[in-house]
Amino acid sequence: MEVGVLDIQGDVSEHINIFESLGVKAKKVRRTADLENLSGIVIPGGESTVIGRIMLERGISIEILEKELPVMGTCAGLILISKDVEGRQGILPLLDISLKRNGYGSQRESFETDLVINGIGRFRGVFIRAPRIIKVGKGEVLASYKNEAVMVSEGKNLGLTFHPEIYGDSKIHKLFLDRL
Ligand code: GLN
């Protein structure tokens, strides 16, 4: 099995290292040809408007949809795979949730906290200018923070408002792989 990590912005090598620590081949995705033979792809955090624009320009988002490639979207990546972002649709509308960008406000741009994740247990979540999930439709909530969903799955797709790669903990990446 080989998975991809979208290489436009964000902690690309950190995600790759975690997959490799689990014994799974992972490669950087920069163009549509890189999507050949992948079983899934991670869209890392960064600036969702920039990542989205470049994905559209290069035809990557359309190709992911056509290949029905499972996506793990973290932070900005989650924004791109949500059906409702403040009234607009993400470019890869895979998760039936409503989001608010930068939902914790500017005075609390970043924080970390211990989360409890279904099927995983304790996990250190790092929230960096994170979006907030306002409503969950069909998705299954896997973790919450202050009674709000912060990790949701629908089919093989996974969305997290936080960054799972910062401390090198591989449990969330393993959960994504186990479902592919
Ligand atoms: N605030 C960013 C956005 O709206 C997301 C931040 C992140 O990915 N860490 O795109």
PDB file of C-alpha atoms and ligand atoms in Angstrom:
ATOM      1  CA  MET A   1       0.000   0.000   0.000  1.00  0.00           C
ATOM      2  CA  GLU A   2       1.167   3.529  -0.738  1.00  0.00           C
ATOM      3  CA  VAL A   3      -0.367   6.781   0.500  1.00  0.00           C
ATOM      4  CA  GLY A   4       0.212  10.388  -0.512  1.00  0.00           C
ATOM      5  CA  VAL A   5       0.697  13.648   1.351  1.00  0.00           C
ATOM      6  CA  LEU A   6      -0.281  16.778  -0.547  1.00  0.00           C
ATOM      7  CA  ASP A   7       2.895  18.838  -0.868  1.00  0.00           C
ATOM      8  CA  ILE A   8       1.733  22.438  -1.227  1.00  0.00           C
ATOM      9  CA  GLN A   9       2.037  23.749   2.354  1.00  0.00           C
ATOM     10  CA  GLY A  10       2.354  22.446   5.889  1.00  0.00           C
ATOM     11  CA  ASP A  11       4.089  19.613   7.758  1.00  0.00           C
ATOM     12  CA  VAL A  12       4.556  17.361   4.726  1.00  0.00           C
ATOM     13  CA  SER A  13       7.685  15.516   5.938  1.00  0.00           C
ATOM     14  CA  GLU A  14       6.220  15.018   9.415  1.00  0.00           C
ATOM     15  CA  HIS A  15       3.213  13.193   7.910  1.00  0.00           C
ATOM     16  CA  ILE A  16       5.485  11.139   5.629  1.00  0.00           C
ATOM     17  CA  ASN A  17       7.748  10.169   8.546  1.00  0.00           C
ATOM     18  CA  ILE A  18       4.774   8.978  10.585  1.00  0.00           C
ATOM     19  CA  PHE A  19       3.520   6.735   7.749  1.00  0.00           C
ATOM     20  CA  GLU A  20       7.018   5.369   7.242  1.00  0.00           C
ATOM     21  CA  SER A  21       7.309   4.655  10.990  1.00  0.00           C
ATOM     22  CA  LEU A  22       4.215   2.463  10.488  1.00  0.00           C
ATOM     23  CA  GLY A  23       5.937   0.620   7.647  1.00  0.00           C
ATOM     24  CA  VAL A  24       3.819   2.198   4.904  1.00  0.00           C
ATOM     25  CA  LYS A  25       5.221   3.890   1.803  1.00  0.00           C
ATOM     26  CA  ALA A  26       4.265   7.560   1.573  1.00  0.00           C
ATOM     27  CA  LYS A  27       4.989  10.049  -1.182  1.00  0.00           C
ATOM     28  CA  LYS A  28       4.640  13.762  -1.768  1.00  0.00           C
ATOM     29  CA  VAL A  29       1.853  14.746  -4.137  1.00  0.00           C
ATOM     30  CA  ARG A  30       2.433  17.841  -6.245  1.00  0.00           C
ATOM     31  CA  ARG A  31       0.551  17.029  -9.443  1.00  0.00           C
ATOM     32  CA  THR A  32      -2.171  14.681 -10.683  1.00  0.00           C
ATOM     33  CA  ALA A  33       0.333  12.091 -11.967  1.00  0.00           C
ATOM     34  CA  ASP A  34       1.527  11.611  -8.365  1.00  0.00           C
ATOM     35  CA  LEU A  35      -1.943  10.259  -7.453  1.00  0.00           C
ATOM     36  CA  GLU A  36      -1.454   7.057  -9.489  1.00  0.00           C
ATOM     37  CA  ASN A  37      -1.803   3.878  -7.424  1.00  0.00           C
ATOM     38  CA  LEU A  38      -2.336   5.634  -4.090  1.00  0.00           C
ATOM     39  CA  SER A  39      -4.717   4.189  -1.509  1.00  0.00           C
ATOM     40  CA  GLY A  40      -5.345   7.483   0.305  1.00  0.00           C
ATOM     41  CA  ILE A  41      -4.056  11.020   0.726  1.00  0.00           C
ATOM     42  CA  VAL A  42      -3.445  13.474   3.566  1.00  0.00           C
ATOM     43  CA  ILE A  43      -4.183  17.160   3.074  1.00  0.00           C
ATOM     44  CA  PRO A  44      -2.107  18.901   5.783  1.00  0.00           C
ATOM     45  CA  GLY A  45      -2.785  22.182   7.577  1.00  0.00           C
ATOM     46  CA  GLY A  46      -1.749  25.532   6.149  1.00  0.00           C
ATOM     47  CA  GLU A  47      -3.833  28.223   4.514  1.00  0.00           C
ATOM     48  CA  SER A  48      -6.936  26.637   3.010  1.00  0.00           C
ATOM     49  CA  THR A  49      -7.492  29.377   0.411  1.00  0.00           C
ATOM     50  CA  VAL A  50      -3.945  28.967  -0.957  1.00  0.00           C
ATOM     51  CA  ILE A  51      -3.966  25.151  -0.888  1.00  0.00           C
ATOM     52  CA  GLY A  52      -7.432  25.075  -2.480  1.00  0.00           C
ATOM     53  CA  ARG A  53      -6.498  27.472  -5.277  1.00  0.00           C
ATOM     54  CA  ILE A  54      -3.386  25.494  -6.200  1.00  0.00           C
ATOM     55  CA  MET A  55      -5.243  22.159  -6.053  1.00  0.00           C
ATOM     56  CA  LEU A  56      -7.873  23.538  -8.426  1.00  0.00           C
ATOM     57  CA  GLU A  57      -5.292  25.060 -10.797  1.00  0.00           C
ATOM     58  CA  ARG A  58      -3.417  21.762 -11.030  1.00  0.00           C
ATOM     59  CA  GLY A  59      -6.573  19.628 -11.330  1.00  0.00           C
ATOM     60  CA  ILE A  60      -5.654  17.674  -8.193  1.00  0.00           C
ATOM     61  CA  SER A  61      -9.002  18.082  -6.420  1.00  0.00           C
ATOM     62  CA  ILE A  62     -11.022  16.866  -9.434  1.00  0.00           C
ATOM     63  CA  GLU A  63      -8.708  13.864  -9.827  1.00  0.00           C
ATOM     64  CA  ILE A  64      -9.080  12.916  -6.131  1.00  0.00           C
ATOM     65  CA  LEU A  65     -12.873  13.014  -6.515  1.00  0.00           C
ATOM     66  CA  GLU A  66     -12.804  10.995  -9.746  1.00  0.00           C
ATOM     67  CA  LYS A  67     -10.511   8.361  -8.229  1.00  0.00           C
ATOM     68  CA  GLU A  68     -12.673   8.341  -5.047  1.00  0.00           C
ATOM     69  CA  LEU A  69      -9.420   8.511  -3.102  1.00  0.00           C
ATOM     70  CA  PRO A  70      -9.995   8.535   0.680  1.00  0.00           C
ATOM     71  CA  VAL A  71      -8.782  11.776   2.282  1.00  0.00           C
ATOM     72  CA  MET A  72      -7.524  12.632   5.760  1.00  0.00           C
ATOM     73  CA  GLY A  73      -7.869  16.405   6.090  1.00  0.00           C
ATOM     74  CA  THR A  74      -6.288  18.192   9.024  1.00  0.00           C
ATOM     75  CA  CYS A  75      -7.104  21.809   9.911  1.00  0.00           C
ATOM     76  CA  ALA A  76      -6.932  23.633   6.528  1.00  0.00           C
ATOM     77  CA  GLY A  77      -7.232  20.182   4.923  1.00  0.00           C
ATOM     78  CA  LEU A  78     -10.496  19.659   6.816  1.00  0.00           C
ATOM     79  CA  ILE A  79     -11.787  23.022   5.570  1.00  0.00           C
ATOM     80  CA  LEU A  80     -11.220  21.837   1.987  1.00  0.00           C
ATOM     81  CA  ILE A  81     -13.174  18.572   2.468  1.00  0.00           C
ATOM     82  CA  SER A  82     -16.205  20.039   4.266  1.00  0.00           C
ATOM     83  CA  LYS A  83     -19.593  20.511   2.612  1.00  0.00           C
ATOM     84  CA  ASP A  84     -20.345  23.796   4.374  1.00  0.00           C
ATOM     85  CA  VAL A  85     -17.700  26.403   5.232  1.00  0.00           C
ATOM     86  CA  GLU A  86     -19.612  29.482   6.357  1.00  0.00           C
ATOM     87  CA  GLY A  87     -22.206  28.904   3.640  1.00  0.00           C
ATOM     88  CA  ARG A  88     -19.778  27.822   0.914  1.00  0.00           C
ATOM     89  CA  GLN A  89     -18.759  24.351  -0.169  1.00  0.00           C
ATOM     90  CA  GLY A  90     -15.181  23.088   0.198  1.00  0.00           C
ATOM     91  CA  ILE A  91     -13.462  22.118  -3.076  1.00  0.00           C
ATOM     92  CA  LEU A  92     -13.656  18.425  -2.087  1.00  0.00           C
ATOM     93  CA  PRO A  93     -17.055  18.211  -0.358  1.00  0.00           C
ATOM     94  CA  LEU A  94     -16.609  14.796   1.267  1.00  0.00           C
ATOM     95  CA  LEU A  95     -17.689  15.386   4.877  1.00  0.00           C
ATOM     96  CA  ASP A  96     -21.233  16.406   5.713  1.00  0.00           C
ATOM     97  CA  ILE A  97     -20.315  19.013   8.341  1.00  0.00           C
ATOM     98  CA  SER A  98     -20.556  22.776   8.815  1.00  0.00           C
ATOM     99  CA  LEU A  99     -17.403  24.686   9.728  1.00  0.00           C
ATOM    100  CA  LYS A 100     -16.347  28.115  10.848  1.00  0.00           C
ATOM    101  CA  ARG A 101     -12.781  29.061   9.912  1.00  0.00           C
ATOM    102  CA  ASN A 102     -10.492  30.468  12.638  1.00  0.00           C
ATOM    103  CA  GLY A 103     -13.310  29.544  15.006  1.00  0.00           C
ATOM    104  CA  TYR A 104     -11.428  30.151  18.267  1.00  0.00           C
ATOM    105  CA  GLY A 105     -10.738  33.811  17.462  1.00  0.00           C
ATOM    106  CA  SER A 106      -7.501  35.701  17.149  1.00  0.00           C
ATOM    107  CA  GLN A 107      -6.638  35.944  20.855  1.00  0.00           C
ATOM    108  CA  ARG A 108      -6.530  32.160  21.075  1.00  0.00           C
ATOM    109  CA  GLU A 109      -4.930  31.326  17.804  1.00  0.00           C
ATOM    110  CA  SER A 110      -3.115  28.274  19.108  1.00  0.00           C
ATOM    111  CA  PHE A 111      -3.507  25.894  22.017  1.00  0.00           C
ATOM    112  CA  GLU A 112      -2.928  22.250  22.835  1.00  0.00           C
ATOM    113  CA  THR A 113      -5.032  19.876  24.843  1.00  0.00           C
ATOM    114  CA  ASP A 114      -5.383  16.179  25.654  1.00  0.00           C
ATOM    115  CA  LEU A 115      -8.251  14.710  23.656  1.00  0.00           C
ATOM    116  CA  VAL A 116      -9.917  11.323  24.027  1.00  0.00           C
ATOM    117  CA  ILE A 117     -10.461   9.719  20.642  1.00  0.00           C
ATOM    118  CA  ASN A 118     -12.819   6.792  20.005  1.00  0.00           C
ATOM    119  CA  GLY A 119     -10.809   3.643  19.338  1.00  0.00           C
ATOM    120  CA  ILE A 120      -7.511   5.374  20.204  1.00  0.00           C
ATOM    121  CA  GLY A 121      -7.703   6.890  23.675  1.00  0.00           C
ATOM    122  CA  ARG A 122      -5.652   9.872  24.781  1.00  0.00           C
ATOM    123  CA  PHE A 123      -4.073  12.028  22.084  1.00  0.00           C
ATOM    124  CA  ARG A 124      -2.360  15.406  22.315  1.00  0.00           C
ATOM    125  CA  GLY A 125      -4.226  17.752  19.972  1.00  0.00           C
ATOM    126  CA  VAL A 126      -2.529  20.910  18.680  1.00  0.00           C
ATOM    127  CA  PHE A 127      -4.958  23.562  17.452  1.00  0.00           C
ATOM    128  CA  ILE A 128      -3.410  26.253  15.236  1.00  0.00           C
ATOM    129  CA  ARG A 129      -5.856  28.890  13.968  1.00  0.00           C
ATOM    130  CA  ALA A 130      -8.207  25.971  13.914  1.00  0.00           C
ATOM    131  CA  PRO A 131     -11.671  25.830  12.402  1.00  0.00           C
ATOM    132  CA  ARG A 132     -14.651  24.907  14.579  1.00  0.00           C
ATOM    133  CA  ILE A 133     -17.166  22.257  13.584  1.00  0.00           C
ATOM    134  CA  ILE A 134     -20.565  23.854  14.101  1.00  0.00           C
ATOM    135  CA  LYS A 135     -22.765  20.996  12.843  1.00  0.00           C
ATOM    136  CA  VAL A 136     -22.285  17.324  12.003  1.00  0.00           C
ATOM    137  CA  GLY A 137     -24.642  15.735   9.456  1.00  0.00           C
ATOM    138  CA  LYS A 138     -23.948  12.138   8.363  1.00  0.00           C
ATOM    139  CA  GLY A 139     -20.456  11.944   9.847  1.00  0.00           C
ATOM    140  CA  GLU A 140     -19.429   9.957  12.907  1.00  0.00           C
ATOM    141  CA  VAL A 141     -17.868  12.035  15.699  1.00  0.00           C
ATOM    142  CA  LEU A 142     -14.613  10.434  16.905  1.00  0.00           C
ATOM    143  CA  ALA A 143     -13.486  13.156  19.340  1.00  0.00           C
ATOM    144  CA  SER A 144     -14.878  16.296  20.939  1.00  0.00           C
ATOM    145  CA  TYR A 145     -13.468  19.290  22.779  1.00  0.00           C
ATOM    146  CA  LYS A 146     -15.771  21.287  25.052  1.00  0.00           C
ATOM    147  CA  ASN A 147     -18.763  19.412  23.634  1.00  0.00           C
ATOM    148  CA  GLU A 148     -17.910  20.245  20.030  1.00  0.00           C
ATOM    149  CA  ALA A 149     -16.736  17.695  17.467  1.00  0.00           C
ATOM    150  CA  VAL A 150     -13.035  18.045  16.552  1.00  0.00           C
ATOM    151  CA  MET A 151     -12.612  14.760  14.658  1.00  0.00           C
ATOM    152  CA  VAL A 152     -15.192  13.292  12.288  1.00  0.00           C
ATOM    153  CA  SER A 153     -15.243  10.409   9.829  1.00  0.00           C
ATOM    154  CA  GLU A 154     -17.583   9.584   6.986  1.00  0.00           C
ATOM    155  CA  GLY A 155     -16.858   6.409   5.054  1.00  0.00           C
ATOM    156  CA  LYS A 156     -13.083   6.226   4.662  1.00  0.00           C
ATOM    157  CA  ASN A 157     -12.627   9.998   4.915  1.00  0.00           C
ATOM    158  CA  LEU A 158     -11.334  11.521   8.111  1.00  0.00           C
ATOM    159  CA  GLY A 159     -11.347  15.148   9.231  1.00  0.00           C
ATOM    160  CA  LEU A 160      -9.555  16.762  12.191  1.00  0.00           C
ATOM    161  CA  THR A 161      -9.645  20.402  13.259  1.00  0.00           C
ATOM    162  CA  PHE A 162      -6.257  19.910  14.983  1.00  0.00           C
ATOM    163  CA  HIS A 163      -2.749  18.891  13.886  1.00  0.00           C
ATOM    164  CA  PRO A 164      -1.949  15.213  14.635  1.00  0.00           C
ATOM    165  CA  GLU A 165       1.624  15.234  13.265  1.00  0.00           C
ATOM    166  CA  ILE A 166       3.394  17.622  15.649  1.00  0.00           C
ATOM    167  CA  TYR A 167       4.479  15.085  18.286  1.00  0.00           C
ATOM    168  CA  GLY A 168       5.036  12.183  15.901  1.00  0.00           C
ATOM    169  CA  ASP A 169       2.247  10.125  17.508  1.00  0.00           C
ATOM    170  CA  SER A 170       1.163   7.665  14.806  1.00  0.00           C
ATOM    171  CA  LYS A 171      -2.198   6.510  16.193  1.00  0.00           C
ATOM    172  CA  ILE A 172      -4.440   8.736  14.051  1.00  0.00           C
ATOM    173  CA  HIS A 173      -2.480   7.908  10.887  1.00  0.00           C
ATOM    174  CA  LYS A 174      -2.834   4.217  11.772  1.00  0.00           C
ATOM    175  CA  LEU A 175      -6.599   4.629  12.183  1.00  0.00           C
ATOM    176  CA  PHE A 176      -6.773   6.210   8.693  1.00  0.00           C
ATOM    177  CA  LEU A 177      -4.691   3.346   7.213  1.00  0.00           C
ATOM    178  CA  ASP A 178      -6.748   0.656   8.973  1.00  0.00           C
ATOM    179  CA  ARG A 179      -9.872   1.941   7.216  1.00  0.00           C
ATOM    180  CA  LEU A 180      -8.411   2.058   3.697  1.00  0.00           C
TER     181      LEU A 180
HETATM  182  N1  GLN B   1      -6.816  29.132   9.607  1.00  0.00           N
HETATM  183  C1  GLN B   1      -6.388  28.326   8.482  1.00  0.00           C
HETATM  184  C2  GLN B   1      -7.420  28.412   7.352  1.00  0.00           C
HETATM  185  O1  GLN B   1      -8.489  28.924   7.538  1.00  0.00           O
HETATM  186  C3  GLN B   1      -6.174  26.885   8.910  1.00  0.00           C
HETATM  187  C4  GLN B   1      -5.030  26.800   9.887  1.00  0.00           C
HETATM  188  C5  GLN B   1      -4.287  25.507   9.878  1.00  0.00           C
HETATM  189  O2  GLN B   1      -4.384  24.718   8.960  1.00  0.00           O
HETATM  190  N2  GLN B   1      -3.478  25.299  10.897  1.00  0.00           N
HETATM  191  O3  GLN B   1      -7.120  27.995   6.281  1.00  0.00           O
END
